[in-house]
């Protein structure tokens, strides 16, 4: 018998109890995730997933939009991320599980909204990894050029639409990250720690060299396109803050998640913002902003050192450091994507294969392999610009939902223990929502069309598969054989 309209609508808004979400933490099919990550490792996981994505790859596209005021664009994006980060911190301390904003939405806004959020997280995580992998190949070519006087052929180092046929370096870095993840969470965390410290060292090296060529005249006019340019660039560079929530995807592998997750999220955002503003100022001070649009290269920082100093060795060191450091973004964001799919699979919304855990390695092996294959295809054939904008709009939507979730959970479950409370409630989450919408509006019409099509495809997938296999739906209808494991 078909359910009536009210029953159908109510089923779409069915929430998963917070207590149950927390109780199921770490449990998969065939094994459990291992709690091994400390506060330092969680913080560096978020820093690793964030730092480098915008500075190493997107800066060259943002500067022509805002001029030297791109520094303010980074601040605008940081403020937007901060309000979202405070909401993330509260929910991460209240619901310390692997699903990130997907799990938060399931507990507060219902199954359909949670599915759409999880679908958008595919843009934030899987697609952003592909974009970074594309930029990784650019820095690899810069290093080859400075060190050996030659580069890889464009046909195998650029995706279609950017002068190539297939981006082989992008595929290679994804495969390397996947192999690290398959070794285990502890091993991946240690590798990421080394790469993050290297990345920060490389960026401080860039600042030290770039400031020697700093000219105050390069900062005038400071905002040639006015606030409209700052805002447009802010929408673009918001991509560089994607990943600060990576710690929230490690909720089931953190040693003390209620204490450490909120601290890791806020600390990582503070570290990343300070580095971005410093590097952005050094870059536009060392090279006039109009020259960024003429570079035609995603390796914009190497270009700054090359043209500002007239020497090859600084950009060679930077490019080598970037080759190693950007790999940490691929590693940590791929990790986040696999853990979100792990949580969705446990709820029955995606196939069971994504929650199968290797008893020996304590990692979801099949999940990792499938994600790596999907990301490799995107990195090989999709141009960087399309990936960046699509990722930003999906992420902003998910961030807005997290702020809504804070408000809903405060009203529906005020008694829940919260290790962190968003300050100035409800003003903070409301401002977070408004800023996310503001930056979404600043993205182009084509990006909105892509987002609408992506969302529509997600709704089709939900009604064809997710709704039919949902464990909560199976329990409420009394279908046998679909009880939670």
Tab-separated table of C-alpha atoms in Angstrom:
chain	number	residue	atom	x	y	z
A	1	UNK	CA	0.000	0.000	0.000
A	2	UNK	CA	1.357	3.415	-0.907
A	3	UNK	CA	1.901	5.904	1.849
A	4	UNK	CA	-0.293	8.988	1.938
A	5	UNK	CA	1.063	12.468	1.195
A	6	UNK	CA	1.566	13.339	4.879
A	7	UNK	CA	3.372	10.085	5.595
A	8	UNK	CA	5.597	10.581	2.567
A	9	UNK	CA	6.485	14.145	3.533
A	10	UNK	CA	7.122	13.113	7.132
A	11	UNK	CA	9.454	10.331	5.999
A	12	UNK	CA	11.621	12.836	4.116
A	13	UNK	CA	12.065	14.817	7.331
A	14	UNK	CA	12.826	11.759	9.494
A	15	UNK	CA	15.850	12.491	11.714
A	16	UNK	CA	18.348	10.037	13.138
A	17	UNK	CA	18.643	10.326	16.947
A	18	UNK	CA	21.903	11.895	18.113
A	19	UNK	CA	22.442	9.183	20.723
A	20	UNK	CA	22.220	6.499	18.063
A	21	UNK	CA	24.565	8.334	15.673
A	22	UNK	CA	27.188	8.559	18.423
A	23	UNK	CA	26.655	4.954	19.552
A	24	UNK	CA	27.270	3.625	16.039
A	25	UNK	CA	30.536	5.568	15.726
A	26	UNK	CA	33.448	3.555	14.372
A	27	UNK	CA	31.381	0.500	13.504
A	28	UNK	CA	31.518	-0.770	9.947
A	29	UNK	CA	30.885	-3.981	8.092
A	30	UNK	CA	33.539	-6.529	9.038
A	31	UNK	CA	35.533	-4.334	11.402
A	32	UNK	CA	35.878	-1.043	13.279
A	33	UNK	CA	37.836	2.157	12.776
A	34	UNK	CA	40.684	2.696	15.238
A	35	UNK	CA	40.858	5.728	17.557
A	36	UNK	CA	44.435	6.891	17.095
A	37	UNK	CA	44.456	10.620	16.217
A	38	UNK	CA	45.647	13.258	18.699
A	39	UNK	CA	44.736	16.967	18.796
A	40	UNK	CA	47.920	17.851	16.885
A	41	UNK	CA	47.200	15.294	14.189
A	42	UNK	CA	43.577	16.422	13.869
A	43	UNK	CA	44.638	20.067	13.577
A	44	UNK	CA	47.273	19.256	10.975
A	45	UNK	CA	44.762	17.117	9.086
A	46	UNK	CA	42.569	20.186	8.688
A	47	UNK	CA	45.569	22.388	7.879
A	48	UNK	CA	46.788	19.787	5.406
A	49	UNK	CA	43.398	19.676	3.703
A	50	UNK	CA	43.211	23.462	3.470
A	51	UNK	CA	46.603	25.126	3.265
A	52	UNK	CA	47.887	25.241	-0.279
A	53	UNK	CA	44.688	24.693	-2.197
A	54	UNK	CA	44.111	28.400	-2.829
A	55	UNK	CA	47.571	29.871	-2.412
A	56	UNK	CA	49.386	27.411	-4.653
A	57	UNK	CA	46.633	27.035	-7.262
A	58	UNK	CA	43.870	29.679	-7.219
A	59	UNK	CA	45.746	32.906	-6.430
A	60	UNK	CA	46.559	33.463	-10.108
A	61	UNK	CA	42.847	33.468	-10.957
A	62	UNK	CA	41.771	35.666	-8.025
A	63	UNK	CA	44.289	38.536	-8.307
A	64	UNK	CA	43.019	39.777	-11.723
A	65	UNK	CA	39.529	40.120	-10.214
A	66	UNK	CA	40.491	42.191	-7.150
A	67	UNK	CA	44.008	43.523	-7.725
A	68	UNK	CA	46.083	44.013	-4.564
A	69	UNK	CA	42.810	43.971	-2.613
A	70	UNK	CA	42.879	40.202	-3.028
A	71	UNK	CA	44.226	40.343	0.539
A	72	UNK	CA	40.791	41.597	1.600
A	73	UNK	CA	39.207	38.834	-0.465
A	74	UNK	CA	41.066	36.298	1.639
A	75	UNK	CA	39.842	38.055	4.788
A	76	UNK	CA	36.236	38.060	3.487
A	77	UNK	CA	36.422	34.355	2.735
A	78	UNK	CA	38.058	33.752	6.134
A	79	UNK	CA	35.280	35.570	7.987
A	80	UNK	CA	32.705	33.472	6.128
A	81	UNK	CA	34.635	30.333	6.993
A	82	UNK	CA	34.976	31.466	10.639
A	83	UNK	CA	31.243	31.738	11.221
A	84	UNK	CA	30.796	28.319	9.645
A	85	UNK	CA	33.741	26.962	11.664
A	86	UNK	CA	32.136	28.031	14.951
A	87	UNK	CA	28.972	26.155	14.010
A	88	UNK	CA	31.031	23.157	12.918
A	89	UNK	CA	32.875	23.226	16.238
A	90	UNK	CA	29.647	23.067	18.255
A	91	UNK	CA	28.185	20.202	16.244
A	92	UNK	CA	31.496	18.320	16.120
A	93	UNK	CA	31.685	18.419	19.905
A	94	UNK	CA	28.059	17.327	20.208
A	95	UNK	CA	27.978	14.671	17.463
A	96	UNK	CA	31.615	13.447	17.188
A	97	UNK	CA	31.278	11.070	14.217
A	98	UNK	CA	32.768	10.656	10.742
A	99	UNK	CA	29.949	12.074	8.636
A	100	UNK	CA	30.741	15.764	9.153
A	101	UNK	CA	27.888	18.038	8.023
A	102	UNK	CA	26.019	15.060	6.537
A	103	UNK	CA	25.619	13.490	9.990
A	104	UNK	CA	24.779	16.860	11.550
A	105	UNK	CA	22.029	17.416	8.979
A	106	UNK	CA	20.665	13.894	9.540
A	107	UNK	CA	20.321	14.605	13.253
A	108	UNK	CA	18.680	18.013	12.804
A	109	UNK	CA	17.086	18.581	9.392
A	110	UNK	CA	16.026	15.140	8.229
A	111	UNK	CA	17.006	12.447	5.764
A	112	UNK	CA	16.373	14.288	2.502
A	113	UNK	CA	18.347	17.362	3.566
A	114	UNK	CA	21.121	15.107	4.883
A	115	UNK	CA	21.294	13.345	1.536
A	116	UNK	CA	21.521	16.644	-0.366
A	117	UNK	CA	24.232	17.764	2.064
A	118	UNK	CA	26.169	14.533	1.548
A	119	UNK	CA	25.745	14.918	-2.205
A	120	UNK	CA	27.195	18.439	-1.985
A	121	UNK	CA	30.094	17.099	0.065
A	122	UNK	CA	31.028	15.047	-2.989
A	123	UNK	CA	31.687	18.414	-4.624
A	124	UNK	CA	33.592	19.735	-1.603
A	125	UNK	CA	35.816	16.712	-1.177
A	126	UNK	CA	36.101	14.567	-4.300
A	127	UNK	CA	35.994	17.440	-6.777
A	128	UNK	CA	38.325	19.700	-4.780
A	129	UNK	CA	40.908	16.899	-4.697
A	130	UNK	CA	40.683	16.709	-8.475
A	131	UNK	CA	41.220	20.463	-8.766
A	132	UNK	CA	44.292	20.350	-6.538
A	133	UNK	CA	45.650	17.393	-8.487
A	134	UNK	CA	45.407	19.483	-11.665
A	135	UNK	CA	47.423	22.283	-10.020
A	136	UNK	CA	49.961	19.756	-8.724
A	137	UNK	CA	50.903	18.936	-12.303
A	138	UNK	CA	51.563	22.632	-13.015
A	139	UNK	CA	54.101	22.851	-10.203
A	140	UNK	CA	55.689	19.603	-11.288
A	141	UNK	CA	56.236	21.130	-14.714
A	142	UNK	CA	57.671	24.283	-13.123
A	143	UNK	CA	60.183	22.179	-11.210
A	144	UNK	CA	61.163	20.180	-14.295
A	145	UNK	CA	61.626	23.411	-16.236
A	146	UNK	CA	63.903	25.003	-13.628
A	147	UNK	CA	65.832	21.858	-12.733
A	148	UNK	CA	66.187	20.163	-16.118
A	149	UNK	CA	65.300	22.811	-18.692
A	150	UNK	CA	62.253	20.978	-20.007
A	151	UNK	CA	58.658	20.121	-19.200
A	152	UNK	CA	56.262	17.295	-19.798
A	153	UNK	CA	54.315	17.482	-23.064
A	154	UNK	CA	51.078	19.428	-22.728
A	155	UNK	CA	49.155	16.445	-24.077
A	156	UNK	CA	49.888	14.421	-20.919
A	157	UNK	CA	50.189	17.208	-18.323
A	158	UNK	CA	46.989	19.176	-18.966
A	159	UNK	CA	43.328	18.135	-19.113
A	160	UNK	CA	41.169	18.676	-22.225
A	161	UNK	CA	40.234	22.335	-22.553
A	162	UNK	CA	43.573	23.432	-21.121
A	163	UNK	CA	45.675	22.341	-24.090
A	164	UNK	CA	46.051	18.661	-23.260
A	165	UNK	CA	44.470	15.258	-23.670
A	166	UNK	CA	44.852	13.750	-20.200
A	167	UNK	CA	46.426	15.006	-16.962
A	168	UNK	CA	48.734	12.132	-16.055
A	169	UNK	CA	50.416	13.873	-13.054
A	170	UNK	CA	46.993	14.451	-11.511
A	171	UNK	CA	46.276	10.738	-11.677
A	172	UNK	CA	49.683	9.861	-10.215
A	173	UNK	CA	49.301	12.043	-7.104
A	174	UNK	CA	45.840	10.587	-6.423
A	175	UNK	CA	47.223	7.050	-6.641
A	176	UNK	CA	50.078	7.903	-4.248
A	177	UNK	CA	47.601	9.342	-1.718
A	178	UNK	CA	45.371	6.286	-2.020
A	179	UNK	CA	48.290	3.949	-1.304
A	180	UNK	CA	49.112	5.927	1.858
A	181	UNK	CA	45.497	5.808	3.034
A	182	UNK	CA	45.362	2.064	2.497
A	183	UNK	CA	48.333	1.585	4.834
A	184	UNK	CA	46.274	2.872	7.766
A	185	UNK	CA	45.089	6.042	9.509
A	186	UNK	CA	48.125	6.362	11.808
A	187	UNK	CA	50.539	6.070	8.888
A	188	UNK	CA	48.544	8.609	6.860
A	189	UNK	CA	48.475	11.054	9.782
A	190	UNK	CA	52.250	10.833	10.253
A	191	UNK	CA	52.886	11.379	6.548
A	192	UNK	CA	50.533	14.369	6.561
A	193	UNK	CA	52.296	15.908	9.572
A	194	UNK	CA	55.614	15.858	7.731
A	195	UNK	CA	54.073	17.315	4.573
A	196	UNK	CA	52.268	20.105	6.442
A	197	UNK	CA	55.433	21.281	8.185
A	198	UNK	CA	57.197	21.207	4.817
A	199	UNK	CA	54.381	23.199	3.247
A	200	UNK	CA	54.500	25.916	5.907
A	201	UNK	CA	58.294	26.094	5.585
A	202	UNK	CA	58.016	26.507	1.806
A	203	UNK	CA	55.437	29.293	2.125
A	204	UNK	CA	57.535	31.133	4.711
A	205	UNK	CA	60.473	30.792	2.315
A	206	UNK	CA	58.318	32.341	-0.414
A	207	UNK	CA	57.446	35.291	1.848
A	208	UNK	CA	61.081	35.834	2.828
A	209	UNK	CA	62.168	35.997	-0.820
A	210	UNK	CA	59.136	37.894	-2.149
A	211	UNK	CA	59.387	40.620	0.491
A	212	UNK	CA	62.927	41.376	-0.695
A	213	UNK	CA	61.353	42.418	-4.017
A	214	UNK	CA	58.399	44.198	-2.386
A	215	UNK	CA	57.428	47.536	-3.976
A	216	UNK	CA	54.721	49.655	-2.412
A	217	UNK	CA	53.833	50.970	-5.885
A	218	UNK	CA	52.524	47.527	-6.775
A	219	UNK	CA	49.738	48.053	-4.229
A	220	UNK	CA	48.275	51.062	-6.041
A	221	UNK	CA	45.530	51.284	-7.000
A	222	UNK	CA	44.686	48.951	-4.139
A	223	UNK	CA	41.181	47.999	-5.286
A	224	UNK	CA	40.983	48.748	-9.027
A	225	UNK	CA	37.673	46.892	-9.423
A	226	UNK	CA	36.164	48.247	-6.208
A	227	UNK	CA	34.255	46.160	-3.706
A	228	UNK	CA	32.661	44.194	-6.536
A	229	UNK	CA	36.110	42.883	-7.435
A	230	UNK	CA	36.924	42.045	-3.829
A	231	UNK	CA	33.637	40.172	-3.512
A	232	UNK	CA	34.082	38.287	-6.794
A	233	UNK	CA	37.592	37.264	-5.805
A	234	UNK	CA	36.299	36.321	-2.362
A	235	UNK	CA	33.906	33.847	-3.959
A	236	UNK	CA	36.826	32.457	-5.941
A	237	UNK	CA	39.334	32.199	-3.080
A	238	UNK	CA	36.771	30.653	-0.753
A	239	UNK	CA	37.929	27.491	-2.477
A	240	UNK	CA	41.180	27.949	-0.565
A	241	UNK	CA	39.361	27.509	2.765
A	242	UNK	CA	37.682	24.276	1.793
A	243	UNK	CA	39.021	21.553	4.016
A	244	UNK	CA	39.181	23.293	7.419
A	245	UNK	CA	36.342	20.981	8.443
A	246	UNK	CA	38.422	17.864	7.642
A	247	UNK	CA	38.888	17.199	11.360
A	248	UNK	CA	35.128	16.690	11.667
A	249	UNK	CA	35.364	13.702	9.304
A	250	UNK	CA	37.782	12.013	11.741
A	251	UNK	CA	35.343	11.955	14.645
A	252	UNK	CA	35.391	8.167	14.862
A	253	UNK	CA	39.188	7.927	14.801
A	254	UNK	CA	39.986	10.730	17.275
A	255	UNK	CA	41.196	9.763	20.750
A	256	UNK	CA	39.156	12.441	22.522
A	257	UNK	CA	36.688	13.711	19.908
A	258	UNK	CA	34.442	15.879	22.082
A	259	UNK	CA	37.395	17.915	23.320
A	260	UNK	CA	39.731	17.810	20.320
A	261	UNK	CA	37.437	18.230	17.298
A	262	UNK	CA	36.205	21.778	18.106
A	263	UNK	CA	39.727	22.920	19.005
A	264	UNK	CA	41.238	21.414	15.840
A	265	UNK	CA	38.674	23.116	13.585
A	266	UNK	CA	39.185	26.600	15.052
A	267	UNK	CA	42.981	26.298	15.368
A	268	UNK	CA	43.408	25.113	11.785
A	269	UNK	CA	41.342	27.994	10.409
A	270	UNK	CA	43.417	30.529	12.383
A	271	UNK	CA	46.706	29.077	11.105
A	272	UNK	CA	45.527	28.952	7.501
A	273	UNK	CA	44.132	32.506	7.495
A	274	UNK	CA	47.358	33.998	8.864
A	275	UNK	CA	49.447	32.229	6.226
A	276	UNK	CA	47.090	33.145	3.356
A	277	UNK	CA	47.042	36.865	4.163
A	278	UNK	CA	50.824	36.977	4.569
A	279	UNK	CA	51.522	35.120	1.325
A	280	UNK	CA	48.886	37.069	-0.609
A	281	UNK	CA	50.404	40.390	0.493
A	282	UNK	CA	53.914	39.235	-0.392
A	283	UNK	CA	52.771	38.069	-3.847
A	284	UNK	CA	50.997	41.275	-4.950
A	285	UNK	CA	53.752	43.391	-3.428
A	286	UNK	CA	56.475	41.588	-5.381
A	287	UNK	CA	54.711	41.492	-8.777
A	288	UNK	CA	52.182	43.947	-10.197
A	289	UNK	CA	48.685	42.530	-10.139
A	290	UNK	CA	48.159	42.981	-13.887
A	291	UNK	CA	50.900	40.448	-14.633
A	292	UNK	CA	48.989	37.642	-12.920
A	293	UNK	CA	46.412	37.574	-15.711
A	294	UNK	CA	49.176	37.233	-18.303
A	295	UNK	CA	50.848	34.236	-16.722
A	296	UNK	CA	48.479	31.535	-17.974
A	297	UNK	CA	49.813	29.216	-15.264
A	298	UNK	CA	48.295	27.729	-12.126
A	299	UNK	CA	51.793	27.814	-10.584
A	300	UNK	CA	51.415	31.511	-9.734
A	301	UNK	CA	53.728	31.638	-6.713
A	302	UNK	CA	56.627	30.152	-8.654
A	303	UNK	CA	55.998	32.762	-11.333
A	304	UNK	CA	56.136	35.553	-8.730
A	305	UNK	CA	59.554	34.431	-7.515
A	306	UNK	CA	60.823	33.892	-11.047
A	307	UNK	CA	59.792	37.283	-12.413
A	308	UNK	CA	60.280	39.322	-9.252
A	309	UNK	CA	63.796	38.123	-8.454
A	310	UNK	CA	65.084	37.218	-11.914
A	311	UNK	CA	66.565	34.000	-10.546
A	312	UNK	CA	65.603	30.409	-11.163
A	313	UNK	CA	66.552	28.746	-7.873
A	314	UNK	CA	63.881	30.341	-5.608
A	315	UNK	CA	61.035	29.203	-7.857
A	316	UNK	CA	62.658	25.783	-8.234
A	317	UNK	CA	62.684	25.307	-4.445
A	318	UNK	CA	59.115	26.563	-4.183
A	319	UNK	CA	57.920	24.267	-6.960
A	320	UNK	CA	59.598	21.224	-5.411
A	321	UNK	CA	58.080	22.054	-2.032
A	322	UNK	CA	54.670	22.564	-3.620
A	323	UNK	CA	54.868	19.208	-5.390
A	324	UNK	CA	55.307	17.498	-2.025
A	325	UNK	CA	53.055	19.811	-0.013
A	326	UNK	CA	50.016	19.842	-2.295
A	327	UNK	CA	50.024	16.065	-2.052
A	328	UNK	CA	48.963	16.512	1.595
A	329	UNK	CA	45.773	18.221	0.409
A	330	UNK	CA	45.016	15.257	-1.830
A	331	UNK	CA	45.739	12.841	1.026
A	332	UNK	CA	43.633	14.502	3.708
A	333	UNK	CA	40.663	15.479	1.546
A	334	UNK	CA	40.490	11.976	0.070
A	335	UNK	CA	40.453	10.701	3.650
A	336	UNK	CA	37.512	12.978	4.449
A	337	UNK	CA	35.555	11.825	1.423
A	338	UNK	CA	35.944	8.149	2.293
A	339	UNK	CA	34.751	8.730	5.877
A	340	UNK	CA	31.659	10.638	4.750
A	341	UNK	CA	30.734	7.825	2.367
A	342	UNK	CA	31.426	5.405	5.240
A	343	UNK	CA	28.801	7.167	7.378
A	344	UNK	CA	26.279	7.367	4.528
A	345	UNK	CA	26.755	3.676	3.776
A	346	UNK	CA	26.152	2.760	7.415
A	347	UNK	CA	22.796	4.537	7.126
A	348	UNK	CA	21.980	2.572	3.973
A	349	UNK	CA	21.906	5.625	1.693
A	350	UNK	CA	24.842	4.436	-0.439
A	351	UNK	CA	25.909	0.822	-1.143
A	352	UNK	CA	27.286	-1.391	1.656
A	353	UNK	CA	30.689	-1.623	-0.023
A	354	UNK	CA	31.599	1.823	1.322
A	355	UNK	CA	31.349	0.729	4.978
A	356	UNK	CA	33.404	-2.454	4.734
A	357	UNK	CA	36.392	-2.147	7.055
A	358	UNK	CA	39.532	-4.259	6.791
A	359	UNK	CA	39.987	-5.985	10.197
A	360	UNK	CA	43.766	-5.933	9.749
A	361	UNK	CA	44.244	-2.351	8.561
A	362	UNK	CA	41.146	-0.795	10.227
A	363	UNK	CA	40.427	1.236	7.078
A	364	UNK	CA	37.628	1.043	4.460
A	365	UNK	CA	39.691	-0.463	1.637
A	366	UNK	CA	37.087	-0.802	-1.128
A	367	UNK	CA	35.761	2.671	-0.300
A	368	UNK	CA	39.238	4.178	-0.711
A	369	UNK	CA	39.874	2.422	-4.022
A	370	UNK	CA	36.537	3.509	-5.504
A	371	UNK	CA	37.006	7.131	-4.406
A	372	UNK	CA	40.542	7.193	-5.810
A	373	UNK	CA	39.341	5.862	-9.166
A	374	UNK	CA	36.568	8.474	-9.385
A	375	UNK	CA	38.876	11.337	-8.441
A	376	UNK	CA	41.546	10.165	-10.893
A	377	UNK	CA	39.099	10.380	-13.780
A	378	UNK	CA	38.071	13.934	-12.826
A	379	UNK	CA	41.685	15.048	-12.404
A	380	UNK	CA	42.617	13.551	-15.763
A	381	UNK	CA	39.976	15.172	-17.937
A	382	UNK	CA	38.317	18.212	-16.245
A	383	UNK	CA	39.880	21.744	-16.391
A	384	UNK	CA	40.789	23.440	-13.098
A	385	UNK	CA	38.477	26.474	-13.341
A	386	UNK	CA	35.317	24.405	-13.682
A	387	UNK	CA	36.333	22.278	-10.709
A	388	UNK	CA	37.050	25.272	-8.449
A	389	UNK	CA	33.720	27.037	-8.942
A	390	UNK	CA	31.648	23.849	-8.707
A	391	UNK	CA	33.422	22.916	-5.472
A	392	UNK	CA	32.903	26.338	-3.878
A	393	UNK	CA	29.147	26.496	-4.406
A	394	UNK	CA	28.588	22.979	-3.089
A	395	UNK	CA	30.700	23.701	-0.027
A	396	UNK	CA	28.988	27.003	0.755
A	397	UNK	CA	25.624	25.255	0.629
A	398	UNK	CA	26.831	22.550	3.035
A	399	UNK	CA	28.313	25.164	5.378
A	400	UNK	CA	25.013	27.052	5.473
A	401	UNK	CA	23.214	23.833	6.427
A	402	UNK	CA	25.605	23.340	9.371
A	403	UNK	CA	24.687	26.784	10.720
A	404	UNK	CA	20.994	25.926	10.340
A	405	UNK	CA	21.675	22.644	12.154
A	406	UNK	CA	23.078	24.474	15.181
A	407	UNK	CA	19.881	26.504	15.505
A	408	UNK	CA	17.634	23.459	15.099
A	409	UNK	CA	19.552	21.297	17.587
A	410	UNK	CA	19.609	24.076	20.192
A	411	UNK	CA	15.800	24.190	19.982
A	412	UNK	CA	15.068	20.456	19.748
A	413	UNK	CA	17.768	19.025	22.055
A	414	UNK	CA	18.889	21.799	24.416
A	415	UNK	CA	19.887	19.219	27.062
A	416	UNK	CA	22.591	17.543	24.970
A	417	UNK	CA	26.157	17.860	26.342
A	418	UNK	CA	28.096	20.368	24.262
A	419	UNK	CA	31.859	20.604	24.688
A	420	UNK	CA	31.822	23.841	22.665
A	421	UNK	CA	29.050	26.407	22.269
A	422	UNK	CA	28.906	28.839	19.373
A	423	UNK	CA	29.363	32.334	20.872
A	424	UNK	CA	26.729	35.060	20.449
A	425	UNK	CA	24.030	32.550	19.552
A	426	UNK	CA	21.830	32.853	17.470
A	427	UNK	CA	23.544	35.790	15.785
A	428	UNK	CA	26.678	33.812	14.811
A	429	UNK	CA	24.954	31.006	12.855
A	430	UNK	CA	22.565	33.501	11.224
A	431	UNK	CA	25.497	35.618	10.008
A	432	UNK	CA	27.203	32.422	8.815
A	433	UNK	CA	24.168	31.560	6.710
A	434	UNK	CA	23.970	35.072	5.260
A	435	UNK	CA	27.668	35.155	4.331
A	436	UNK	CA	27.488	31.755	2.634
A	437	UNK	CA	24.523	32.913	0.554
A	438	UNK	CA	26.339	36.174	-0.275
A	439	UNK	CA	29.390	34.352	-1.639
A	440	UNK	CA	27.197	31.884	-3.512
A	441	UNK	CA	25.514	34.784	-5.302
A	442	UNK	CA	28.964	36.017	-6.383
A	443	UNK	CA	29.617	32.854	-8.380
A	444	UNK	CA	28.818	32.805	-12.103
A	445	UNK	CA	25.587	31.762	-13.764
A	446	UNK	CA	27.202	28.699	-15.321
A	447	UNK	CA	28.252	27.537	-11.860
A	448	UNK	CA	24.668	27.854	-10.638
A	449	UNK	CA	23.433	25.822	-13.584
A	450	UNK	CA	25.994	23.115	-12.827
A	451	UNK	CA	24.970	23.173	-9.155
A	452	UNK	CA	21.277	22.881	-10.064
A	453	UNK	CA	21.978	19.954	-12.366
A	454	UNK	CA	24.166	18.290	-9.725
A	455	UNK	CA	21.445	18.707	-7.093
A	456	UNK	CA	18.802	17.348	-9.464
A	457	UNK	CA	20.978	14.315	-10.179
A	458	UNK	CA	21.375	13.824	-6.434
A	459	UNK	CA	17.625	13.896	-5.870
A	460	UNK	CA	17.148	11.309	-8.588
A	461	UNK	CA	19.797	9.109	-6.946
A	462	UNK	CA	18.092	9.498	-3.562
A	463	UNK	CA	14.641	8.470	-4.739
A	464	UNK	CA	15.958	5.635	-6.887
A	465	UNK	CA	18.392	4.209	-4.310
A	466	UNK	CA	18.863	6.072	-1.022
A	467	UNK	CA	15.217	6.239	0.036
A	468	UNK	CA	14.649	2.599	-0.894
A	469	UNK	CA	17.648	1.359	1.134
A	470	UNK	CA	17.510	3.770	4.084
A	471	UNK	CA	17.798	1.848	7.347
A	472	UNK	CA	15.586	4.300	9.196
A	473	UNK	CA	12.915	3.858	6.518
A	474	UNK	CA	13.251	0.072	6.722
A	475	UNK	CA	12.846	0.114	10.506
A	476	UNK	CA	9.774	2.347	10.435
A	477	UNK	CA	8.130	0.153	7.779
A	478	UNK	CA	9.084	-3.093	9.539
A	479	UNK	CA	10.995	-4.524	6.571
A	480	UNK	CA	12.988	-7.563	7.799
A	481	UNK	CA	16.665	-8.052	7.128
A	482	UNK	CA	17.591	-4.380	7.091
A	483	UNK	CA	18.292	-3.740	10.731
A	484	UNK	CA	21.395	-1.695	11.479
A	485	UNK	CA	24.507	-3.757	11.868
